[in-house]
XYZ file of C-alpha atoms in Angstrom:
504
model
C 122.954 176.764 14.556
C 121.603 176.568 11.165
C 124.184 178.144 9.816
C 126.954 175.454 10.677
C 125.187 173.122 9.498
C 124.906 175.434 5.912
C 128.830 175.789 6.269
C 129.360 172.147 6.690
C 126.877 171.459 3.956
C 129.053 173.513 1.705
C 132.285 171.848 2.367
C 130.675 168.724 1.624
C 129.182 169.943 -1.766
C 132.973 171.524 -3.134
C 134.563 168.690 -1.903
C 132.251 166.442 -3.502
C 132.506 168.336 -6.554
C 135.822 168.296 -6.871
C 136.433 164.626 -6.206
C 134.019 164.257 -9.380
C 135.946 166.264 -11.024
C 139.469 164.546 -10.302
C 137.600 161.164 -10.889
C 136.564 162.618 -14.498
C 140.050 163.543 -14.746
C 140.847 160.001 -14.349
C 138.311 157.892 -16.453
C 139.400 160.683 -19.455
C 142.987 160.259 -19.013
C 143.960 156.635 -18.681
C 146.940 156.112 -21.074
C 150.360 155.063 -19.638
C 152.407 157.817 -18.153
C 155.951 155.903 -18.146
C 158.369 157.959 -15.732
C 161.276 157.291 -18.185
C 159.860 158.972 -21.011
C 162.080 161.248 -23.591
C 161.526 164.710 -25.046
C 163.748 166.441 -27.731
C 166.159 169.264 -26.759
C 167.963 171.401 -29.111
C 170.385 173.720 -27.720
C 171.478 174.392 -30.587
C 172.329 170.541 -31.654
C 168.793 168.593 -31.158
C 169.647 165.699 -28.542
C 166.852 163.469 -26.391
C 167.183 163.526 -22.569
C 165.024 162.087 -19.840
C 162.337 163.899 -18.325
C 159.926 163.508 -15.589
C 156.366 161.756 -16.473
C 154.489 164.221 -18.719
C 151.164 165.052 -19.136
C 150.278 162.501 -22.010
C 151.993 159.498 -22.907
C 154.800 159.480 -25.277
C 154.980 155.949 -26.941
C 158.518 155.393 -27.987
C 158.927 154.773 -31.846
C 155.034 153.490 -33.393
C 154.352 154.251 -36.429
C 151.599 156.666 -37.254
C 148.482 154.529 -36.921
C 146.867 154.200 -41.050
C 143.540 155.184 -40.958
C 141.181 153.149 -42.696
C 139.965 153.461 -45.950
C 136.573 155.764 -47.077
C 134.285 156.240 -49.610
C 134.867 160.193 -50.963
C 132.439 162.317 -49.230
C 132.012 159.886 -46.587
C 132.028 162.003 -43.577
C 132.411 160.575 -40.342
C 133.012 157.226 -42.043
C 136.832 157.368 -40.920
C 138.900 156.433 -37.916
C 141.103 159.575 -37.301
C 144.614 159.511 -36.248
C 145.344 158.065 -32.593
C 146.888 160.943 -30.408
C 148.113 157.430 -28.568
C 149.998 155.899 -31.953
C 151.766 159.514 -32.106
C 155.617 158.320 -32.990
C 157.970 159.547 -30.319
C 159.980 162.710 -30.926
C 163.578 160.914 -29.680
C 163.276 158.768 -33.056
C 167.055 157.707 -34.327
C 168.343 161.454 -33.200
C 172.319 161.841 -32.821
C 172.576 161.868 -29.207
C 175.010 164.782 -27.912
C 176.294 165.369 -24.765
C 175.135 168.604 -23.160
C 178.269 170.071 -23.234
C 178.896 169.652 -26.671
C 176.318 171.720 -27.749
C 178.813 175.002 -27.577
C 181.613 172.709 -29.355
C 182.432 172.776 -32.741
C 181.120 169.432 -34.463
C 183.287 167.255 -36.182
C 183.589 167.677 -40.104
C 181.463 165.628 -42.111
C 182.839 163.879 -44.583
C 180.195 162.008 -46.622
C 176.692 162.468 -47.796
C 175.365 160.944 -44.695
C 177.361 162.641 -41.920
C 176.126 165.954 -43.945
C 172.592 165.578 -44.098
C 172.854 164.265 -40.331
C 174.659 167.446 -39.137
C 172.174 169.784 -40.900
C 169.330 168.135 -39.406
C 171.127 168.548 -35.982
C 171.559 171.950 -36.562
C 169.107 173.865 -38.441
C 166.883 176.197 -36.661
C 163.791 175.837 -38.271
C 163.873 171.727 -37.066
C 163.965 173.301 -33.527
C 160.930 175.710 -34.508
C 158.824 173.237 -35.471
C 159.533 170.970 -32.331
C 158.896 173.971 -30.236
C 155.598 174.260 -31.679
C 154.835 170.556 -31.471
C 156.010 171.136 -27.688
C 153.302 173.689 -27.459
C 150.234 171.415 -29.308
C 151.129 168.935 -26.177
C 150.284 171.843 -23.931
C 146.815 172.011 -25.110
C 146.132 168.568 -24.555
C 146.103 169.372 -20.968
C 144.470 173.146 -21.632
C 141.554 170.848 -23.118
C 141.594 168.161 -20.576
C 141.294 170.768 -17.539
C 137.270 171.347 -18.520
C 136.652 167.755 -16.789
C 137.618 169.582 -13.461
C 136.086 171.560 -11.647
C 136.041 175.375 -11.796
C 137.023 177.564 -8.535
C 136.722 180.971 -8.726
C 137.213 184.040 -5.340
C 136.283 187.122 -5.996
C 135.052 190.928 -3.699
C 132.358 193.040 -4.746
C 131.330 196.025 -3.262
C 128.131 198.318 -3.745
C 124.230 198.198 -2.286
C 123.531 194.799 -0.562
C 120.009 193.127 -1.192
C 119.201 193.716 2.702
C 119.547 197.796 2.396
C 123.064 198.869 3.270
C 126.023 199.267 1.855
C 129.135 197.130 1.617
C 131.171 194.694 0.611
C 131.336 190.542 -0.217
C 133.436 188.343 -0.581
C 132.148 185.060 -2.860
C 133.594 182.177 -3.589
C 131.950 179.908 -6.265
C 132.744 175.910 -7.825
C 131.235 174.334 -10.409
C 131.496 170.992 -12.082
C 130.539 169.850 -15.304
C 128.112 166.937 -15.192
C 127.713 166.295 -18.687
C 128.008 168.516 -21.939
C 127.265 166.377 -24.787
C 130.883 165.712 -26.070
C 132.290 169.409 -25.225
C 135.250 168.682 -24.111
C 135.806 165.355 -24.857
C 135.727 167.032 -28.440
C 138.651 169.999 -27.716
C 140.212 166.947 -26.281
C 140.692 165.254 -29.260
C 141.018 168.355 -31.830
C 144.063 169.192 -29.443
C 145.271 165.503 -29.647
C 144.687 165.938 -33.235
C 146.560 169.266 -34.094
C 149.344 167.556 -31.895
C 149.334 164.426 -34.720
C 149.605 167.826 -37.527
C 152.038 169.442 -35.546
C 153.927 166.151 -35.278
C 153.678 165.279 -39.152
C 154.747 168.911 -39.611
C 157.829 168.631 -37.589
C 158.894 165.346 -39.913
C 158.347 166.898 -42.817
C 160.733 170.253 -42.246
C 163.185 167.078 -41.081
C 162.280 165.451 -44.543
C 162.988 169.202 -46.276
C 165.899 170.272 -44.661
C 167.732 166.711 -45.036
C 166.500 166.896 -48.648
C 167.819 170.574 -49.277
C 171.407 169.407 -47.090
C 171.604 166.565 -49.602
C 170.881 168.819 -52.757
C 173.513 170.839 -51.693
C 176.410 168.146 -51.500
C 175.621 167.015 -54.771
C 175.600 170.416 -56.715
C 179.008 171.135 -54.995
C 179.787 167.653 -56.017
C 178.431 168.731 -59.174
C 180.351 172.221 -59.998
C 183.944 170.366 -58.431
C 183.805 167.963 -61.228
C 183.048 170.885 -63.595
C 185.950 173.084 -62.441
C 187.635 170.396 -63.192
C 186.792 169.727 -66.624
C 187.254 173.151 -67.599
C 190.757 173.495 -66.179
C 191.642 170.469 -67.798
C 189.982 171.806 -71.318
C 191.943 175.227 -70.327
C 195.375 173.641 -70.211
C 194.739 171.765 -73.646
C 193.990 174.496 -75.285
C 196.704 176.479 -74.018
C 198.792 173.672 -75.271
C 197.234 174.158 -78.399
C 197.769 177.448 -78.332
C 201.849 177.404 -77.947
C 202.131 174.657 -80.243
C 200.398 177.469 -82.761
C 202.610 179.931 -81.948
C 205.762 178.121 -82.569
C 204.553 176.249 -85.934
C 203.735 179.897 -86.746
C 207.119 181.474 -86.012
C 208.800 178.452 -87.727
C 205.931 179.261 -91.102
C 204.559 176.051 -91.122
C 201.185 178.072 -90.041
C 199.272 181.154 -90.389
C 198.780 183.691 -87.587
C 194.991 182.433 -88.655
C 195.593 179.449 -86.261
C 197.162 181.542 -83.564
C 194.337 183.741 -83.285
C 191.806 180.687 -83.501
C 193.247 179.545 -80.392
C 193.927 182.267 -77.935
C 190.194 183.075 -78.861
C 189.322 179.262 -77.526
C 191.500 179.862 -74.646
C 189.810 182.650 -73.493
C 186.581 181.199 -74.157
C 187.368 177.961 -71.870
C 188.905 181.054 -69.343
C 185.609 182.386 -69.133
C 183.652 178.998 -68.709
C 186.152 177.907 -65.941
C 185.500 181.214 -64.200
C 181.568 180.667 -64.525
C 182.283 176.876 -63.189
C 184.293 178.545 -59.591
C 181.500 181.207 -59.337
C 178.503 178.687 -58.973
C 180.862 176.381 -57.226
C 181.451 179.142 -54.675
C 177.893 179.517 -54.426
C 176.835 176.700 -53.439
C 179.353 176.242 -50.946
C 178.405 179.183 -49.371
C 174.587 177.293 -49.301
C 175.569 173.995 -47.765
C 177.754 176.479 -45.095
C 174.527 178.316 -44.170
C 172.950 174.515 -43.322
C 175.690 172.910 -41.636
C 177.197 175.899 -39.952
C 180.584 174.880 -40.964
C 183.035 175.160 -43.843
C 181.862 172.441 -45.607
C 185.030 170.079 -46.840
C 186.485 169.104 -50.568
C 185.317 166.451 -52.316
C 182.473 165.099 -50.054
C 181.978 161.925 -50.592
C 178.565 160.979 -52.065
C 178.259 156.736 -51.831
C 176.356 155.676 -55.374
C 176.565 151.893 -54.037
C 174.767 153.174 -50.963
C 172.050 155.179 -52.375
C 171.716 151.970 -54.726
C 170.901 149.793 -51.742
C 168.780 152.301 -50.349
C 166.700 152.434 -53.461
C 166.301 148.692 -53.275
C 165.168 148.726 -50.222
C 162.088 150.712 -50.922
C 158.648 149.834 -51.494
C 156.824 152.819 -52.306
C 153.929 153.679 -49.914
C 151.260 156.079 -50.093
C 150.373 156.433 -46.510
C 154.198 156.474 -45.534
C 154.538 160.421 -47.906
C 154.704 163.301 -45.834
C 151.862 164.844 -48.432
C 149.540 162.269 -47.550
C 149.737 161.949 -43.835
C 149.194 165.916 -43.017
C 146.672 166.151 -45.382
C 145.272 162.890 -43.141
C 146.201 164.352 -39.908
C 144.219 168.201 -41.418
C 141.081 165.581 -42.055
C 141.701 164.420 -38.597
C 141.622 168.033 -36.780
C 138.664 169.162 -39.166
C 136.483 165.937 -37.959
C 137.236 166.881 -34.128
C 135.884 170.518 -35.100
C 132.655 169.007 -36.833
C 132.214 166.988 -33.550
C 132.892 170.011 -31.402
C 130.516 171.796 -33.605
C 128.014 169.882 -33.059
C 128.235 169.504 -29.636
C 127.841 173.310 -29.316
C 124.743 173.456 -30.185
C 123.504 171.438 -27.386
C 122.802 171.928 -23.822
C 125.982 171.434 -20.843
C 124.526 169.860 -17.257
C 126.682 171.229 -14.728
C 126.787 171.290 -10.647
C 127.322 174.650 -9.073
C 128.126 175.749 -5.465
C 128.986 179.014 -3.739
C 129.225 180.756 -0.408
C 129.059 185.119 0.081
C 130.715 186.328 3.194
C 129.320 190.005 3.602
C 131.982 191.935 5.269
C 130.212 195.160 6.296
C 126.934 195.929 9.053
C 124.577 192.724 8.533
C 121.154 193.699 9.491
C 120.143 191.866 12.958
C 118.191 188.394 12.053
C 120.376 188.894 8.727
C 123.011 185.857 8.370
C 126.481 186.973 7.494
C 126.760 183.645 5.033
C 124.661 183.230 2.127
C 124.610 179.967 0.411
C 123.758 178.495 -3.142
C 123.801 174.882 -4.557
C 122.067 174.413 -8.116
C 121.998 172.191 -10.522
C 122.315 174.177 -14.215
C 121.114 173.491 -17.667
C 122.397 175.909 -19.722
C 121.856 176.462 -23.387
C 121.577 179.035 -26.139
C 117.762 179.357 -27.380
C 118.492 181.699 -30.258
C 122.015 183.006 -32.151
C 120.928 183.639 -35.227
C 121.726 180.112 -36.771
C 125.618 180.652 -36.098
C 125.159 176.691 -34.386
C 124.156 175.759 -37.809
C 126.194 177.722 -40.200
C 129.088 176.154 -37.981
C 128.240 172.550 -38.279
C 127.793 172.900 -41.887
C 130.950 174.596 -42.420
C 132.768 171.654 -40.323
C 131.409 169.137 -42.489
C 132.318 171.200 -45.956
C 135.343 171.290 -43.968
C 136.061 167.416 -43.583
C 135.130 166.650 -47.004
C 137.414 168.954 -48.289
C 140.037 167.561 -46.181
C 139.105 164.542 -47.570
C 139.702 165.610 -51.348
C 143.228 166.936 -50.418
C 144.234 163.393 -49.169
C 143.201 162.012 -52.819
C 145.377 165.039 -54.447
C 148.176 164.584 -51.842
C 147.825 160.978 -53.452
C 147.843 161.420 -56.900
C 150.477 163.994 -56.718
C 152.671 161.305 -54.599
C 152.320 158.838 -57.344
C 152.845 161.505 -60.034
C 156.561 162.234 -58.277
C 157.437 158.686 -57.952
C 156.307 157.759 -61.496
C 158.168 161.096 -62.541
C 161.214 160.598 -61.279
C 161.721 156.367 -61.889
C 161.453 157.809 -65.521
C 164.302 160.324 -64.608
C 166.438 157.455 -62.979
C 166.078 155.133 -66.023
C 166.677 157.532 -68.344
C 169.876 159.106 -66.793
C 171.365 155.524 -66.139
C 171.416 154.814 -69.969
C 172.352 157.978 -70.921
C 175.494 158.367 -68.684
C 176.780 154.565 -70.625
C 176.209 156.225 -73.927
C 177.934 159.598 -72.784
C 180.728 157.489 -71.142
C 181.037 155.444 -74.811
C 181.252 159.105 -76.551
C 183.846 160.647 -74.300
C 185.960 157.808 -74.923
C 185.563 157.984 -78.933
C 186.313 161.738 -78.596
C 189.743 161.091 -76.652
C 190.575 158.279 -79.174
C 189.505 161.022 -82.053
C 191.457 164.027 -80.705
C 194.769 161.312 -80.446
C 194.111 160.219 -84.179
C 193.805 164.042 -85.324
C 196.610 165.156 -83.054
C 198.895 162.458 -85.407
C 197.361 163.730 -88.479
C 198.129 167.458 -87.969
C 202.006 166.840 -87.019
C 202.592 163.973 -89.130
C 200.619 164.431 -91.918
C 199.284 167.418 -92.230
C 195.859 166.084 -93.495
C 193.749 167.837 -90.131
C 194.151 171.370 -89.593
C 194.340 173.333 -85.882
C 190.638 173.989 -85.963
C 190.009 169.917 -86.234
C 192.044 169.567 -83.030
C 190.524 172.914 -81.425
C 186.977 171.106 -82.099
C 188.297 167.949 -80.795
C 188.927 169.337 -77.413
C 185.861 171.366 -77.399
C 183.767 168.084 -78.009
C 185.708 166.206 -75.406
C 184.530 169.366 -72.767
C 181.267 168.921 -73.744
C 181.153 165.187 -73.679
C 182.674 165.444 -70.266
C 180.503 168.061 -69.106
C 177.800 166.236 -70.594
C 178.930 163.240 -68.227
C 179.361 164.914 -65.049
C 175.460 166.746 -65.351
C 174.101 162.784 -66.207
C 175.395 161.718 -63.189
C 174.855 164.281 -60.406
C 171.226 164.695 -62.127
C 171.047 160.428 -61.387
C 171.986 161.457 -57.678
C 169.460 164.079 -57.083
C 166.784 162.075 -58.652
C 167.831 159.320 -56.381
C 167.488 161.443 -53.267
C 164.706 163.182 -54.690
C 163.007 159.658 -54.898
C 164.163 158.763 -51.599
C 162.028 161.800 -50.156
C 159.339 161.578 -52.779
C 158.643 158.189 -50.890
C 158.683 159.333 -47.129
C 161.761 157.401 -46.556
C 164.307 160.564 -46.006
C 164.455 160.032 -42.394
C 165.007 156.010 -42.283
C 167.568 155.774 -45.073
C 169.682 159.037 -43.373
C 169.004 157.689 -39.740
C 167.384 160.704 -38.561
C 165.293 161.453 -35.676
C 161.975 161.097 -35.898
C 162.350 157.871 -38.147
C 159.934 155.440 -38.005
C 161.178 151.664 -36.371
């Protein structure tokens, strides 16, 4: 009879174990698991949808929790990021239909509808989700060590009684207590989530930024084609007027020459103009997917407001919160060192069925309940060559956040510089195309009714008014990329272009 009582022994012991292991489950997991939680999907448009409840908790739209301030090469002194302040992933995404993902999207027709649909579409957006996706997954990966271990197995071979045969085991075991173990891959894998997350903004933040770029330098080269076909049919005006002053002998051939040669000259710039113009179309294609349309419309009053609106903030740069979430993940792994090197309490329980001849007086059942304390003795100070490279870890983490800092502030003092200098010079460019149309009418007069200016005056005219123009044009498109540039530089790209992942 002893034997039942061993068997129902047993039963009691695994099922004990794993009810301490569910109820570990539960006092380490306690955050909200709201049922109507959202998740991104990009097939190949990115879109939110509904799911079921998810491992983890999903907080719709918080911003990323600040950490508080430290002393340099203060390690340990800082609160690392929250894995429950992690900003949703739905943000202020475009949300498609599902069966509009294999339709063709509508054209965009502005700045905004531009960066919007290249964000939408872009592959490497979807990458980066997939791997944030992933980083979730090993929340619950690190979370399983609070329950309890099962394992079945068969052996075969020489028994301890004498014969021959073969086993069949199965084993539990339970963690008691392991100094921090795997509370600390808990939070290094809530922590790489945060990086992953910050990650996944950021290649938002660069592909808006690169979709915007893009608009503008076609903007850019349109307005340049422009100016050199108009410069093309002056001179080509020019040019006949030469020819006919010539055949009448009121010129030399001199003059004729003098401007066929400046026709072909402003030929050759025009063609120069449509080649990089072509170009760049064929970039902002490749990020929308689409044929991108004439004379997109790029909304200076807009950007303007959008300026005003910000108040630059270090913590809100993309350059300052990884570096903040990579000081985050490298303080988990100087915990998780450190909790290496010490013991891990655990409760362990198994049964062996042998399956061949048992010896008479032999029982078929062998039984084992223990209590283990297991821990390395000797490993030839790896424990301690990992804790100290952990902390040199953290505090080198910790000097990245003041570069990301410094190099923040650097870009924003950079380009307000950039702004304020464009925005005078494109009034004083603006003044000097004007004098050079007024000049080129006064020396047009002169050289028919007078005679006092000769053809090279008004060739030079109309070469100055190109430049001025051209001049103009660079000014102002360099104003707009600064502007978006600054918009970026700030960690604002995704609220001022209503992307997803913005921040509330």
């Amino acid at each position: 009879m002893s034997h039942k009582y061993w068997r129902a022994g047993l039963i009691t012991v695994v099922s004990s174990i794993a009810l301490l292991g569910f109820s570990e489950q539960v006092v380490a997991d306690t955050s909200p698991r709201p049922a109507g939680q959202k998740r991104i999907v990009c097939n190949p448009q990115c879109e939110t949808v509904s799911t079921s409840a998810a491992p983890t908790s999903r907080p719709a739209q918080p911003v990323l929790a600040q950490p508080a301030a430290k002393q340099p090469g203060a390690a340990g002194k800082r609160n690392p990021f929250s894995y429950d302040s992690l900003p949703a992933m739905d943000g202020k995404a475009i949300n498609l239909p599902a069966s509009s993902a294999n339709l063709a999207p509508a054209p965009a027709g502005d700045l905004w509808q531009v960066v919007s649909l290249a964000v939408n579409r872009y592959p490497s957006i979807r990458d980066a989700a997939s791997v944030l996706e992933q980083r979730r997954e090993g929340i619950d990966v690190a979370r399983a060590g609070y329950l309890p271990k099962v394992d079945v197995g068969i052996s075969s071979g020489r028994q301890s009684f004498g014969s021959n045969g073969q086993a069949l085991s199965l084993t539990a075991s339970q963690m008691l207590y392991d100094f921090g173990k795997v509370g600390g891959a808990v939070t290094e894998a809530e922590s790489n989530v945060v990086l992953q997350q910050v990650k996944w903004q950021g290649e938002i933040d660069d592909i808006a930024l690169q979709a915007a770029e893009a608009v503008i330098e076609v903007r850019r080269y349109e307005a340049l084609v422009n100016a050199a076909q108009a410069q093309k049919e002056q001179l080509e005006k020019l040019q006949q007027l030469a020819a006919r002053r010539v055949s009448e002998g009121a010129s030399t051939q001199a003059d004729l020459i003098q401007a066929q040669s400046r026709v072909e000259a402003a030929e050759a710039s025009l063609l120069a103009s449509q080649t990089q113009l072509s170009q760049q179309r064929s970039k902002l294609r490749i990020l929308i997917g689409q044929e991108p349309l004439n004379d997109i419309a790029v909304p200076e009053s807009r950007l303007v407001q959008a300026l005003a609106t910000i108040e630059p903030d270090l913590e809100m740069t993309i350059g300052v919160q990884q570096a903040e979430a990579e000081w985050s993940v490298a303080q988990a792994q100087a915990s998780q060192a450190k909790a290496n090197a010490k013991p891990t309490v655990s409760l362990d329980a198994g049964v062996d069925k042998y399956l061949g001849n048992v010896p008479s007086g032999r029982d078929e059942y062998a039984y084992t309940l223990t209590v283990s304390v297991k821990h390395s003795l000797f490993d030839g100070g790896a424990p301690s060559a990992r804790i100290r490279g952990a902390g040199q870890a953290v505090r080198a983490a910790e000097e990245r956040i003041h570069t990301r800092k410094l190099e923040a502030q650097n870009a924003w003092f950079r380009l307000q510089e950039q702004m304020a200098g464009l925005s005078s010079r494109i009034k004083v460019l603006g003044d000097r195309y004007k004098s050079m149309v007024d000049t080129r009418a006064l020396y047009e007069q002169q050289y028919l009714a007078l005679g006092t200016r000769s053809l090279l005056d008004l060739l030079n005219a109309e070469q100055e008014i190109f430049q001025a123009q051209t001049d103009r044009e660079n000014s102002r498109h360099d104003l707009w990329l600064a502007q978006v540039n600054y918009i970026n530089a700030t960690g604002h790209m995704r609220n001022v272009f209503a992307l997803m992942g913005a921040s509330s």
